[in-house]
GROMACS .gro file of C-alpha atoms in nm:
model
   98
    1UNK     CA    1  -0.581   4.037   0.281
    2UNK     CA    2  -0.515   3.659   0.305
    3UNK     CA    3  -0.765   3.390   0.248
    4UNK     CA    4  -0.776   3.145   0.486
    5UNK     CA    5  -0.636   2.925   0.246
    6UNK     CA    6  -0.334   3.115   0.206
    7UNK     CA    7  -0.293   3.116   0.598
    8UNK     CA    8  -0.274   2.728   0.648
    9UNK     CA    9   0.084   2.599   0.624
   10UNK     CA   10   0.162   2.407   0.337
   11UNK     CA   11   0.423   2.185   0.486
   12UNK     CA   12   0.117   2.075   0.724
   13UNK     CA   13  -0.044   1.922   0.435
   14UNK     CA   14  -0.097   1.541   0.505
   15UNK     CA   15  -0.105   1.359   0.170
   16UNK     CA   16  -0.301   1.014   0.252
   17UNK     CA   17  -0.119   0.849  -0.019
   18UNK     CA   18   0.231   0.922   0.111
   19UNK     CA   19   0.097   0.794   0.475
   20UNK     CA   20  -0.042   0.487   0.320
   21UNK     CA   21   0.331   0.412   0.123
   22UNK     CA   22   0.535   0.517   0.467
   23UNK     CA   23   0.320   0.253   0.662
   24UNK     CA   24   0.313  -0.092   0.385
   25UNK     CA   25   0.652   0.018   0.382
   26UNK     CA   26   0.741  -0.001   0.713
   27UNK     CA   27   0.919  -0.339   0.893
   28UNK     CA   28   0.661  -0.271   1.185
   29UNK     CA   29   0.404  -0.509   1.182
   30UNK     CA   30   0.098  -0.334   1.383
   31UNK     CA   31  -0.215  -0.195   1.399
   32UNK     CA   32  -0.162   0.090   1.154
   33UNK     CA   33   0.025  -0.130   0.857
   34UNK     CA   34  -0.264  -0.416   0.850
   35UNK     CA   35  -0.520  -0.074   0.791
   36UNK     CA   36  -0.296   0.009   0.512
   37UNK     CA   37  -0.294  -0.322   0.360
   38UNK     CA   38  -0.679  -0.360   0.422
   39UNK     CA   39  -0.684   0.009   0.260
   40UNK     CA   40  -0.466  -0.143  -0.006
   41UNK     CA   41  -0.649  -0.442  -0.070
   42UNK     CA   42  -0.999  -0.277  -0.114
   43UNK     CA   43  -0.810  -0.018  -0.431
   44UNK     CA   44  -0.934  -0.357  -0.643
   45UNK     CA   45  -1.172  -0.143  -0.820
   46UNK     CA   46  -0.915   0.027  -1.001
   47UNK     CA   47  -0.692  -0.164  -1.221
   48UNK     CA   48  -0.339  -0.231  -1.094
   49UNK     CA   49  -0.169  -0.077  -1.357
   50UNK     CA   50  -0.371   0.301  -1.251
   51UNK     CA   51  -0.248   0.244  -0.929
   52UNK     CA   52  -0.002   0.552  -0.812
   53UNK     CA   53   0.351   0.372  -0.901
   54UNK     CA   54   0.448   0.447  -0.513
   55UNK     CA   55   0.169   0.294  -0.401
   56UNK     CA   56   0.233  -0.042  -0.612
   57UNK     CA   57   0.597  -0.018  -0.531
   58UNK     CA   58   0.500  -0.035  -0.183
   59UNK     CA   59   0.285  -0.326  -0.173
   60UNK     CA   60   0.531  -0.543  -0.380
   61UNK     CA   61   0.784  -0.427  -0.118
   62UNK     CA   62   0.535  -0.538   0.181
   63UNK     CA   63   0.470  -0.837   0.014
   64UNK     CA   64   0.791  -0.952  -0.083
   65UNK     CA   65   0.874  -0.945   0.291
   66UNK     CA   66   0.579  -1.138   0.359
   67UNK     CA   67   0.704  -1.364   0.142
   68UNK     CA   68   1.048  -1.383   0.244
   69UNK     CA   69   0.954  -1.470   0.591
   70UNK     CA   70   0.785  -1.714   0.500
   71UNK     CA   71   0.416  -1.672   0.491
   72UNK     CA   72   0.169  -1.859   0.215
   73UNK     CA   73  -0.069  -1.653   0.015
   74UNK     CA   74  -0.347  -1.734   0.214
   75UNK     CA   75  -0.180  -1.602   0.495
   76UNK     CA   76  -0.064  -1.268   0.274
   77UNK     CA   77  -0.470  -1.238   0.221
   78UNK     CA   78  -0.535  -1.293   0.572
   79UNK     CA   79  -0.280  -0.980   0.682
   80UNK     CA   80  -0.532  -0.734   0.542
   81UNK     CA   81  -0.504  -0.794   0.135
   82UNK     CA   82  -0.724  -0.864  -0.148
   83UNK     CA   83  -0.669  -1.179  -0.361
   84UNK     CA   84  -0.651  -0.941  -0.669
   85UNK     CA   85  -0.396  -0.752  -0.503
   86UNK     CA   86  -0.198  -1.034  -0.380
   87UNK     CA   87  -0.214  -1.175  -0.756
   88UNK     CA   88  -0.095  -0.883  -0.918
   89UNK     CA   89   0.214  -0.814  -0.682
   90UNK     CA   90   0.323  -1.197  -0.702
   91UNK     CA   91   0.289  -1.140  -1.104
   92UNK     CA   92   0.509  -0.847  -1.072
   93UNK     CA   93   0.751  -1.004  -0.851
   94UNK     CA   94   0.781  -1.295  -1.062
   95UNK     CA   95   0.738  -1.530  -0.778
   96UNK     CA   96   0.476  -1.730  -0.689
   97UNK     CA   97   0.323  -1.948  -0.318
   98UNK     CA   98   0.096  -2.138  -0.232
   0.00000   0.00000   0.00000
């Protein structure tokens, strides 16, 4: 006899983690990516360095693009980030804006 755990598919598992990654990795700019840096942004409570290594990887990925097209911090901040968050990427990237 199965439980009903046992029933449910295992490659339907939806790990939020790994959607939150796919989408501040993403080129799209949209909808779903300014949720994931507004999801991003509010992790402040936790310090960076307890962040899941993906996750971090992601956000210095998103905002190195940010960057690289041009945008100021202010404007990284106003595309769904928290200052703290914005800080701690730009300290890891070695790179700093106004």
């Amino acid at each position: 006899m199965k439980t009903q755990e046992q029933e449910q598919d295992p490659a339907a598992a939806v790990d939020p983690m790994e959607d939150l990654c796919q989408a501040l990795f993403s080129t799209e700019e949209g909808a779903k990516k300014r949720a994931a840096r507004q999801t991003a942004g509010a992790m402040t409570q936790r310090p960076w360095p307890q962040l899941p290594s993906r996750l971090r990887s992601a956000i210095r990925s998103d905002i190195g693009r940010l960057l690289d097209s041009g945008k100021a911090r202010a404007q990284i901040i106003e595309a769904g980030y928290s200052a703290a968050v914005v800080n701690q990427a730009l300290r890891d990237l070695g790179r700093s804006v106004a």
